[in-house]
CSV table of C-alpha atoms and ligand atoms in Angstrom, one decimal:
chain,number,residue,atom,x,y,z
A,1,MET,CA,25.6,-136.3,-92.2
A,2,THR,CA,22.8,-135.8,-89.7
A,3,GLU,CA,22.9,-136.8,-86.1
A,4,ARG,CA,20.4,-139.6,-86.9
A,5,ASP,CA,22.5,-140.9,-89.8
A,6,ALA,CA,25.7,-141.2,-87.7
A,7,PRO,CA,27.1,-144.7,-87.5
A,8,SER,CA,25.9,-145.9,-84.0
A,9,GLY,CA,29.5,-146.9,-83.0
A,10,SER,CA,31.1,-143.5,-83.7
A,11,PRO,CA,31.7,-141.2,-80.8
A,12,ARG,CA,29.5,-138.2,-80.9
A,13,VAL,CA,30.7,-134.8,-80.0
A,14,GLY,CA,28.4,-131.8,-79.4
A,15,ILE,CA,29.9,-128.3,-79.8
A,16,VAL,CA,28.1,-125.1,-78.7
A,17,GLY,CA,29.2,-122.2,-80.8
A,18,ALA,CA,30.6,-121.9,-84.4
A,19,GLY,CA,33.2,-119.2,-83.6
A,20,ALA,CA,36.9,-119.7,-84.2
A,21,ALA,CA,37.2,-122.1,-81.2
A,22,GLY,CA,34.2,-124.3,-82.0
A,23,VAL,CA,35.1,-124.5,-85.7
A,24,GLY,CA,38.8,-125.1,-84.8
A,25,ALA,CA,37.8,-128.1,-82.7
A,26,ALA,CA,35.6,-129.5,-85.5
A,27,TYR,CA,38.6,-129.1,-87.8
A,28,ALA,CA,40.9,-131.0,-85.5
A,29,LEU,CA,38.3,-133.8,-85.3
A,30,ARG,CA,37.9,-134.0,-89.1
A,31,GLU,CA,40.1,-137.1,-89.5
A,32,THR,CA,38.8,-139.0,-86.5
A,33,ASP,CA,35.7,-141.1,-86.7
A,34,ALA,CA,33.9,-138.7,-84.3
A,35,ASP,CA,30.5,-137.5,-85.5
A,36,VAL,CA,30.5,-133.7,-84.8
A,37,THR,CA,27.4,-131.5,-84.3
A,38,ILE,CA,27.7,-127.8,-83.9
A,39,LEU,CA,24.8,-125.6,-82.5
A,40,GLU,CA,25.2,-121.9,-83.3
A,41,LYS,CA,22.7,-119.3,-82.1
A,42,SER,CA,23.3,-116.8,-84.9
A,43,GLY,CA,22.5,-117.1,-88.6
A,44,GLY,CA,26.2,-117.2,-89.7
A,45,VAL,CA,29.5,-118.8,-88.6
A,46,CYS,CA,32.7,-117.4,-87.2
A,47,GLY,CA,31.3,-115.6,-84.1
A,48,ARG,CA,33.0,-112.4,-83.2
A,49,ALA,CA,34.9,-112.5,-86.4
A,50,ALA,CA,31.9,-111.3,-88.4
A,51,THR,CA,31.2,-109.8,-91.8
A,52,ARG,CA,28.2,-107.8,-93.0
A,53,ARG,CA,27.1,-106.5,-96.4
A,54,LYS,CA,25.3,-103.3,-97.0
A,55,HIS,CA,24.7,-101.0,-100.1
A,56,GLY,CA,27.3,-102.8,-102.1
A,57,CYS,CA,30.0,-102.7,-99.4
A,58,ARG,CA,31.3,-105.5,-97.2
A,59,TYR,CA,32.9,-104.9,-93.8
A,60,ASP,CA,34.4,-107.0,-91.0
A,61,HIS,CA,32.7,-105.3,-88.0
A,62,GLY,CA,34.0,-107.6,-85.2
A,63,ALA,CA,37.6,-108.9,-85.5
A,64,ASN,CA,39.1,-106.8,-88.3
A,65,TYR,CA,41.8,-109.2,-89.5
A,66,VAL,CA,43.6,-112.4,-88.7
A,67,ASN,CA,47.3,-112.0,-87.7
A,68,ALA,CA,49.4,-114.7,-89.3
A,69,THR,CA,52.7,-114.0,-87.7
A,70,ASP,CA,53.1,-117.5,-86.3
A,71,ASP,CA,54.0,-120.3,-88.7
A,72,ARG,CA,51.0,-122.6,-88.0
A,73,THR,CA,48.4,-119.8,-88.7
A,74,ALA,CA,50.3,-118.8,-91.8
A,75,GLU,CA,50.4,-122.4,-93.0
A,76,LEU,CA,46.7,-122.9,-92.2
A,77,LEU,CA,45.6,-119.8,-94.2
A,78,GLU,CA,47.7,-121.1,-97.1
A,79,ASP,CA,46.1,-124.6,-96.8
A,80,LEU,CA,42.6,-123.0,-96.8
A,81,GLY,CA,43.3,-121.7,-100.3
A,82,ARG,CA,45.0,-118.6,-101.7
A,83,ALA,CA,42.0,-117.6,-103.8
A,84,GLY,CA,40.2,-114.8,-102.1
A,85,LEU,CA,42.7,-114.5,-99.3
A,86,ALA,CA,43.5,-110.8,-98.9
A,87,GLU,CA,46.6,-109.4,-97.2
A,88,ILE,CA,46.2,-105.9,-95.9
A,89,ASP,CA,49.5,-104.2,-96.9
A,90,GLU,CA,49.0,-100.8,-95.2
A,91,PRO,CA,50.2,-100.6,-91.6
A,92,VAL,CA,48.5,-99.9,-88.3
A,93,TRP,CA,49.4,-96.6,-86.8
A,94,THR,CA,48.7,-95.3,-83.3
A,95,PHE,CA,47.1,-92.2,-81.7
A,96,ASP,CA,47.1,-90.9,-78.2
A,97,ALA,CA,44.5,-89.4,-75.8
A,98,GLU,CA,44.9,-86.0,-77.6
A,99,GLY,CA,44.4,-87.6,-81.0
A,100,THR,CA,48.1,-87.2,-82.1
A,101,ILE,CA,48.7,-89.8,-84.8
A,102,THR,CA,52.1,-91.5,-84.9
A,103,ALA,CA,53.6,-94.1,-87.4
A,104,GLY,CA,53.4,-97.6,-86.0
A,105,ASP,CA,56.5,-99.7,-85.4
A,106,GLY,CA,55.7,-102.3,-88.1
A,107,ARG,CA,54.9,-105.0,-85.6
A,108,ASP,CA,51.4,-105.6,-86.9
A,109,SER,CA,52.4,-107.2,-90.2
A,110,LYS,CA,50.8,-110.2,-91.9
A,111,LYS,CA,47.2,-109.1,-91.5
A,112,TYR,CA,44.7,-111.1,-93.4
A,113,THR,CA,41.1,-111.3,-94.3
A,114,TRP,CA,39.2,-112.6,-97.4
A,115,THR,CA,37.7,-110.6,-100.2
A,116,GLU,CA,34.4,-112.2,-99.1
A,117,GLY,CA,35.0,-111.3,-95.5
A,118,ILE,CA,36.7,-112.7,-92.4
A,119,THR,CA,33.9,-115.3,-91.9
A,120,GLN,CA,35.6,-117.2,-94.7
A,121,LEU,CA,37.9,-118.5,-92.0
A,122,ALA,CA,35.1,-120.6,-90.4
A,123,LYS,CA,33.4,-121.4,-93.7
A,124,ARG,CA,36.6,-122.8,-95.2
A,125,LEU,CA,37.5,-124.8,-92.1
A,126,LEU,CA,34.0,-126.2,-91.9
A,127,ASP,CA,34.0,-127.1,-95.7
A,128,ARG,CA,36.9,-129.5,-94.8
A,129,THR,CA,34.9,-131.3,-92.2
A,130,ASP,CA,31.8,-133.5,-92.1
A,131,ALA,CA,30.4,-131.6,-89.1
A,132,THR,CA,26.7,-130.8,-89.0
A,133,VAL,CA,26.1,-127.2,-88.2
A,134,HIS,CA,22.7,-126.1,-86.9
A,135,ARG,CA,22.5,-122.3,-87.4
A,136,ARG,CA,19.9,-120.1,-85.6
A,137,THR,CA,19.9,-122.7,-82.8
A,138,ARG,CA,20.5,-121.3,-79.4
A,139,VAL,CA,21.3,-123.8,-76.7
A,140,ALA,CA,19.1,-123.2,-73.7
A,141,GLU,CA,19.9,-126.1,-71.6
A,142,ILE,CA,22.6,-128.7,-71.0
A,143,ARG,CA,21.4,-132.1,-69.7
A,144,ARG,CA,23.3,-135.0,-68.3
A,145,ASP,CA,22.2,-138.6,-68.0
A,146,ASP,CA,24.7,-140.7,-66.1
A,147,ALA,CA,22.8,-143.8,-66.9
A,148,GLY,CA,23.1,-143.4,-70.6
A,149,ARG,CA,26.0,-144.6,-72.8
A,150,ARG,CA,26.3,-141.1,-74.1
A,151,PRO,CA,25.7,-138.9,-71.1
A,152,TRP,CA,25.3,-135.4,-72.6
A,153,ALA,CA,22.3,-133.7,-74.4
A,154,LEU,CA,21.5,-130.2,-75.5
A,155,VAL,CA,18.1,-128.6,-75.6
A,156,ASP,CA,17.7,-125.6,-77.8
A,157,ALA,CA,15.5,-122.5,-77.3
A,158,ASP,CA,12.6,-124.2,-79.3
A,159,GLY,CA,12.7,-127.2,-76.9
A,160,VAL,CA,14.4,-129.5,-79.5
A,161,SER,CA,16.8,-132.0,-78.0
A,162,HIS,CA,20.2,-132.6,-79.7
A,163,GLY,CA,22.4,-135.6,-79.0
A,164,PRO,CA,23.1,-137.7,-77.0
A,165,PHE,CA,26.8,-136.9,-77.1
A,166,ASP,CA,29.8,-138.7,-75.6
A,167,ALA,CA,31.6,-135.3,-75.3
A,168,LEU,CA,30.4,-131.8,-75.1
A,169,LEU,CA,32.5,-128.7,-75.9
A,170,LEU,CA,31.3,-125.2,-74.8
A,171,THR,CA,32.8,-122.2,-76.6
A,172,PRO,CA,30.5,-119.2,-76.0
A,173,PRO,CA,32.2,-116.2,-74.2
A,174,ALA,CA,32.7,-117.0,-70.5
A,175,PRO,CA,29.6,-115.3,-69.1
A,176,GLN,CA,27.4,-117.2,-71.5
A,177,THR,CA,29.2,-120.4,-70.9
A,178,ALA,CA,28.9,-119.8,-67.1
A,179,ALA,CA,25.1,-119.2,-67.5
A,180,LEU,CA,24.7,-122.5,-69.4
A,181,LEU,CA,26.7,-124.4,-66.8
A,182,ARG,CA,24.9,-122.8,-63.9
A,183,ALA,CA,21.6,-124.0,-65.2
A,184,ALA,CA,22.9,-127.4,-66.4
A,185,ALA,CA,21.0,-130.4,-65.2
A,186,TRP,CA,24.2,-132.0,-63.9
A,187,ASP,CA,24.3,-132.5,-60.2
A,188,ASP,CA,28.0,-132.7,-59.6
A,189,HIS,CA,30.5,-130.7,-57.5
A,190,ARG,CA,32.7,-130.3,-60.6
A,191,ARG,CA,29.9,-128.2,-62.2
A,192,GLU,CA,29.9,-125.7,-59.4
A,193,ALA,CA,33.7,-125.4,-59.3
A,194,LEU,CA,33.8,-124.8,-63.1
A,195,VAL,CA,31.0,-122.2,-62.9
A,196,ASP,CA,33.0,-120.3,-60.2
A,197,ALA,CA,36.1,-120.4,-62.4
A,198,VAL,CA,34.4,-119.4,-65.6
A,199,GLU,CA,32.3,-116.6,-64.0
A,200,SER,CA,35.5,-114.9,-62.8
A,201,VAL,CA,36.6,-113.9,-66.3
A,202,SER,CA,35.8,-110.3,-67.0
A,203,TYR,CA,35.3,-108.7,-70.4
A,204,ARG,CA,35.6,-105.4,-72.2
A,205,THR,CA,32.5,-104.1,-74.1
A,206,ILE,CA,33.0,-102.6,-77.5
A,207,ARG,CA,30.4,-100.9,-79.7
A,208,THR,CA,31.4,-100.8,-83.4
A,209,ILE,CA,30.1,-98.0,-85.5
A,210,ILE,CA,30.4,-98.2,-89.3
A,211,LEU,CA,30.5,-95.0,-91.3
A,212,HIS,CA,30.2,-94.8,-95.0
A,213,TYR,CA,31.3,-91.8,-97.2
A,214,PRO,CA,30.8,-91.3,-100.9
A,215,PHE,CA,34.4,-90.3,-101.4
A,216,GLY,CA,37.8,-92.0,-101.1
A,217,GLU,CA,40.9,-90.6,-99.4
A,218,SER,CA,44.4,-92.0,-99.3
A,219,TYR,CA,46.4,-92.4,-96.1
A,220,PRO,CA,49.6,-94.1,-95.3
A,221,TRP,CA,47.8,-96.4,-92.8
A,222,TYR,CA,45.0,-98.9,-92.8
A,223,GLY,CA,44.1,-98.8,-89.1
A,224,LEU,CA,44.7,-96.5,-86.2
A,225,VAL,CA,44.8,-97.9,-82.6
A,226,ASN,CA,44.8,-96.0,-79.3
A,227,PRO,CA,47.2,-98.0,-77.1
A,228,ASP,CA,46.9,-95.7,-74.0
A,229,ARG,CA,43.1,-96.5,-74.0
A,230,GLU,CA,42.3,-92.9,-73.1
A,231,HIS,CA,40.6,-91.8,-76.3
A,232,ALA,CA,36.8,-92.4,-76.8
A,233,ILE,CA,37.8,-94.2,-80.1
A,234,GLY,CA,39.7,-97.4,-79.5
A,235,TRP,CA,40.3,-98.4,-83.1
A,236,LEU,CA,39.5,-97.0,-86.6
A,237,SER,CA,40.2,-98.7,-89.9
A,238,ARG,CA,39.5,-98.4,-93.6
A,239,GLU,CA,37.7,-101.3,-95.2
A,240,GLU,CA,38.7,-100.0,-98.6
A,241,CYS,CA,42.2,-101.3,-97.9
A,242,LYS,CA,40.7,-104.8,-98.2
A,243,PRO,CA,40.2,-106.0,-101.8
A,244,GLY,CA,36.6,-106.6,-102.7
A,245,HIS,CA,35.1,-104.8,-99.7
A,246,VAL,CA,34.4,-101.2,-100.8
A,247,PRO,CA,33.7,-99.9,-104.4
A,248,ASP,CA,36.3,-97.5,-105.8
A,249,GLY,CA,35.7,-93.9,-104.8
A,250,GLU,CA,33.9,-94.8,-101.5
A,251,SER,CA,35.0,-95.2,-98.0
A,252,VAL,CA,33.9,-97.4,-95.1
A,253,LEU,CA,35.3,-96.6,-91.7
A,254,VAL,CA,35.0,-99.2,-88.9
A,255,VAL,CA,35.2,-97.4,-85.6
A,256,GLN,CA,35.4,-99.4,-82.4
A,257,MET,CA,34.6,-97.2,-79.5
A,258,SER,CA,36.4,-97.5,-76.1
A,259,PRO,CA,35.0,-99.8,-73.4
A,260,GLU,CA,34.1,-96.8,-71.3
A,261,TRP,CA,32.2,-95.0,-74.1
A,262,SER,CA,30.7,-98.3,-75.3
A,263,THR,CA,29.3,-99.3,-71.9
A,264,LYS,CA,27.8,-95.8,-71.4
A,265,ARG,CA,26.1,-95.7,-74.8
A,266,TYR,CA,25.5,-99.4,-75.4
A,267,ASP,CA,21.7,-99.2,-75.6
A,268,ASP,CA,21.4,-95.8,-77.2
A,269,PRO,CA,19.9,-96.1,-80.8
A,270,LEU,CA,22.4,-95.6,-83.6
A,271,SER,CA,20.7,-92.3,-84.6
A,272,ALA,CA,21.5,-90.9,-81.1
A,273,VAL,CA,25.2,-91.7,-81.3
A,274,VAL,CA,26.3,-91.4,-84.9
A,275,ASP,CA,26.9,-87.6,-84.8
A,276,ASP,CA,29.1,-87.9,-81.8
A,277,VAL,CA,31.2,-90.7,-83.4
A,278,ALA,CA,31.4,-88.9,-86.7
A,279,ASP,CA,32.5,-85.7,-85.0
A,280,ARG,CA,35.2,-87.5,-83.1
A,281,VAL,CA,36.4,-89.2,-86.4
A,282,ALA,CA,36.5,-85.8,-88.2
A,283,THR,CA,38.6,-84.3,-85.3
A,284,LEU,CA,40.9,-87.3,-85.2
A,285,LEU,CA,41.5,-87.3,-89.0
A,286,ASP,CA,41.4,-83.5,-89.1
A,287,ASP,CA,38.9,-83.4,-92.0
A,288,GLU,CA,35.4,-81.8,-91.7
A,289,ARG,CA,33.9,-84.2,-94.4
A,290,TYR,CA,33.9,-87.0,-91.9
A,291,ARG,CA,31.2,-85.2,-89.8
A,292,ASP,CA,28.6,-86.2,-92.4
A,293,PRO,CA,28.5,-89.9,-93.3
A,294,ASP,CA,25.8,-90.8,-95.9
A,295,TRP,CA,24.9,-94.0,-94.0
A,296,ALA,CA,25.9,-95.7,-90.8
A,297,ASP,CA,25.6,-99.1,-89.2
A,298,ASP,CA,26.5,-100.5,-85.8
A,299,GLN,CA,27.0,-103.6,-83.7
A,300,GLY,CA,27.4,-104.0,-79.9
A,301,TRP,CA,29.7,-106.6,-78.5
A,302,ARG,CA,28.8,-106.9,-74.9
A,303,TYR,CA,31.6,-109.6,-74.4
A,304,ALA,CA,34.1,-108.3,-76.9
A,305,LEU,CA,37.5,-109.1,-75.4
A,306,PRO,CA,38.4,-111.1,-72.3
A,307,ASP,CA,40.6,-109.3,-69.8
A,308,ASP,CA,42.2,-112.5,-68.6
A,309,ALA,CA,42.1,-116.3,-68.9
A,310,VAL,CA,40.0,-118.7,-66.9
A,311,GLU,CA,42.1,-120.1,-64.1
A,312,THR,CA,41.5,-123.7,-65.0
A,313,ALA,CA,42.4,-123.5,-68.6
A,314,PRO,CA,43.3,-126.8,-70.1
A,315,PHE,CA,45.5,-125.2,-72.8
A,316,GLY,CA,47.2,-122.0,-73.7
A,317,GLY,CA,49.5,-120.1,-71.5
A,318,SER,CA,47.3,-120.2,-68.5
A,319,VAL,CA,47.4,-123.8,-67.4
A,320,GLY,CA,47.1,-123.8,-63.6
A,321,GLU,CA,50.2,-124.7,-61.8
A,322,SER,CA,48.6,-126.2,-58.7
A,323,ALA,CA,47.4,-129.8,-58.6
A,324,GLU,CA,44.0,-128.5,-57.6
A,325,GLU,CA,43.5,-126.5,-60.8
A,326,ARG,CA,44.8,-129.2,-63.0
A,327,SER,CA,42.5,-131.7,-61.3
A,328,LEU,CA,39.4,-129.7,-61.9
A,329,VAL,CA,40.1,-129.5,-65.6
A,330,GLU,CA,41.0,-133.2,-65.8
A,331,ASP,CA,38.0,-134.1,-63.7
A,332,VAL,CA,35.6,-132.1,-65.9
A,333,ALA,CA,37.2,-133.6,-69.0
A,334,ASP,CA,36.7,-137.1,-67.4
A,335,ALA,CA,33.0,-136.4,-67.4
A,336,GLY,CA,33.3,-135.6,-71.1
A,337,LEU,CA,32.9,-131.8,-70.7
A,338,TYR,CA,35.3,-129.3,-72.3
A,339,VAL,CA,35.6,-125.6,-72.7
A,340,ALA,CA,37.5,-123.6,-75.3
A,341,GLY,CA,37.7,-120.0,-76.6
A,342,ASP,CA,39.7,-116.9,-76.4
A,343,TRP,CA,38.9,-116.7,-72.7
A,344,VAL,CA,40.5,-120.1,-72.1
A,345,ALA,CA,43.5,-119.2,-74.2
A,346,GLY,CA,43.7,-115.9,-72.3
A,347,GLU,CA,44.0,-113.7,-75.4
A,348,GLY,CA,41.2,-112.0,-77.3
A,349,ARG,CA,42.5,-112.8,-80.8
A,350,VAL,CA,41.1,-115.1,-83.5
A,351,PRO,CA,44.2,-117.3,-83.8
A,352,ALA,CA,44.3,-117.8,-80.0
A,353,ALA,CA,40.7,-118.9,-80.0
A,354,LEU,CA,41.2,-121.0,-83.1
A,355,TRP,CA,44.2,-122.9,-81.8
A,356,ASN,CA,42.7,-123.3,-78.3
A,357,GLY,CA,39.7,-124.9,-80.0
A,358,TYR,CA,41.9,-127.0,-82.2
A,359,GLU,CA,44.0,-128.4,-79.3
A,360,THR,CA,40.9,-129.1,-77.3
A,361,GLY,CA,39.4,-130.9,-80.3
A,362,GLU,CA,42.6,-133.0,-80.5
A,363,TRP,CA,42.3,-133.7,-76.8
A,364,ILE,CA,38.6,-134.8,-77.3
A,365,GLY,CA,39.6,-137.0,-80.2
A,366,GLU,CA,42.2,-138.8,-78.1
A,367,ARG,CA,39.8,-139.4,-75.3
A,368,VAL,CA,36.7,-140.4,-77.1
A,369,GLY,CA,38.3,-142.1,-80.2
B,401,FAD,C1,35.1,-105.5,-81.9
B,401,FAD,C2,36.1,-106.6,-81.9
B,401,FAD,C3,37.3,-106.4,-82.6
B,401,FAD,C4,38.2,-107.5,-82.6
B,401,FAD,N1,39.4,-107.4,-83.3
B,401,FAD,C5,40.1,-108.4,-83.5
B,401,FAD,C6,41.2,-108.4,-84.5
B,401,FAD,O1,41.3,-107.5,-85.3
B,401,FAD,N2,41.9,-109.6,-84.6
B,401,FAD,C7,41.8,-110.7,-83.8
B,401,FAD,O2,42.5,-111.7,-84.0
B,401,FAD,N3,40.8,-110.7,-82.9
B,401,FAD,C8,40.0,-109.6,-82.7
B,401,FAD,N4,38.9,-109.7,-81.8
B,401,FAD,C9,38.8,-110.9,-81.0
B,401,FAD,C10,38.2,-112.1,-81.7
B,401,FAD,O3,37.1,-111.7,-82.4
B,401,FAD,C11,37.9,-113.1,-80.7
B,401,FAD,O4,38.9,-113.3,-79.8
B,401,FAD,C12,37.5,-114.5,-81.3
B,401,FAD,O5,36.7,-114.3,-82.5
B,401,FAD,C13,36.8,-115.4,-80.3
B,401,FAD,O6,36.5,-116.6,-80.9
B,401,FAD,P1,35.7,-117.7,-79.9
B,401,FAD,O7,35.4,-118.8,-80.8
B,401,FAD,O8,36.4,-117.9,-78.7
B,401,FAD,O9,34.3,-116.9,-79.5
B,401,FAD,P2,33.1,-116.4,-80.4
B,401,FAD,O10,33.6,-115.9,-81.7
B,401,FAD,O11,32.3,-115.4,-79.5
B,401,FAD,O12,32.3,-117.7,-80.7
B,401,FAD,C14,31.3,-118.2,-79.8
B,401,FAD,C15,30.1,-118.6,-80.6
B,401,FAD,O13,29.1,-119.1,-79.7
B,401,FAD,C16,27.8,-118.7,-80.1
B,401,FAD,N5,26.9,-118.9,-78.9
B,401,FAD,C17,26.9,-118.2,-77.8
B,401,FAD,N6,26.0,-118.6,-76.9
B,401,FAD,C18,25.4,-119.6,-77.6
B,401,FAD,C19,24.3,-120.5,-77.3
B,401,FAD,N7,23.6,-120.5,-76.1
B,401,FAD,N8,23.9,-121.4,-78.2
B,401,FAD,C20,24.5,-121.5,-79.4
B,401,FAD,N9,25.6,-120.7,-79.7
B,401,FAD,C21,26.0,-119.8,-78.9
B,401,FAD,C22,28.0,-117.3,-80.5
B,401,FAD,O14,27.0,-116.8,-81.4
B,401,FAD,C23,29.4,-117.4,-81.2
B,401,FAD,O15,29.2,-117.6,-82.6
B,401,FAD,C24,38.0,-108.7,-81.8
B,401,FAD,C25,36.7,-108.8,-81.1
B,401,FAD,C26,35.8,-107.8,-81.2
B,401,FAD,C27,34.5,-108.0,-80.5
């Protein structure tokens, strides 16, 4: 269904961002009569839960897996179809600042992705909705028309207007949401209060380096994490532990560098950093062969993980106690404006973003339905 085809009486909901939160909201709205339009700036869906293909390999270079330790996530993954759902059996172990590797405590069980990559999460959720998704459509401006029946509109980077919408949900990382709100054509004290709250969320930056090797090696672990955060490598995992990702006899390592290293070397070309990363991997795994990958790839995540939650979160564990905080959220929602994402939930995890979006979608459904 296109925006133009939508029955004129149906409430219209505009969503900025097709990450877990935006798609979760669309999924929650699937059985209402709301007409949902999602604008997504990138060419794919699922946001920071991203998958890339190269030289016959497939790798999840943002979020590496979805943890399904809570019942509703486990049920949802089941509902989305068992075919292609891939559980990662091997555990996550840890390493310290000196690079000493220690067996994990088994807490990180029920780790899932899909043979076709973690983006299947958003694709499968969207398949169950009638939402219209405009990819490669960066929202450049939010407009508000108080005189209109549907007050909100979005203008993309090509100057195309989308809407009007009864309700608007913003899901980009907090700094990007703050920038959109700051420039929004909505002259209202609630906008300024929301901008202040959203701007205060800080983020860790992560640069992911992907290293390919023409050999396979067996280890008792799938991933290694550095909990003390004092090593230049924050996370290292083996995509070959995921069915369908790496041909037999090859190896793809996903190496997420620490926020300190990533910030310092964020803009250096891959060719200038790959030797440094490969040397560190070889030292950590105590194997000289890792110094010489036969190809590499990378992705910078400027806003990788939120450090905290926005103080005016409508859902999640961060709902403000004071009447003042509650009233800002309620006030903003009264104007038909909503925010969702991992920074609203207060946890940089896919399920946290997904369920925060879902609950916000339910809330929107109740209010506009
Ligand atoms: C390197 C890395 C590793 C991680 N590892 C894990 C892990 O193993 N497990 C886990 O559960 N979580 C992990 N996370 C965290 C997880 O990826 C995020 O918490 C979650 O994906 C956030 O979802 P979201 O919908 O809130 O935001 P996003 O996924 O960022 O979605 C927001 C969307 O908005 C779009 N957007 C932004 N601005 C605009 C605009 N102006 N117009 C249109 N669209 C716009 C973006 O392109 C994006 O698609 C990791 C994150 C990173 C970066």
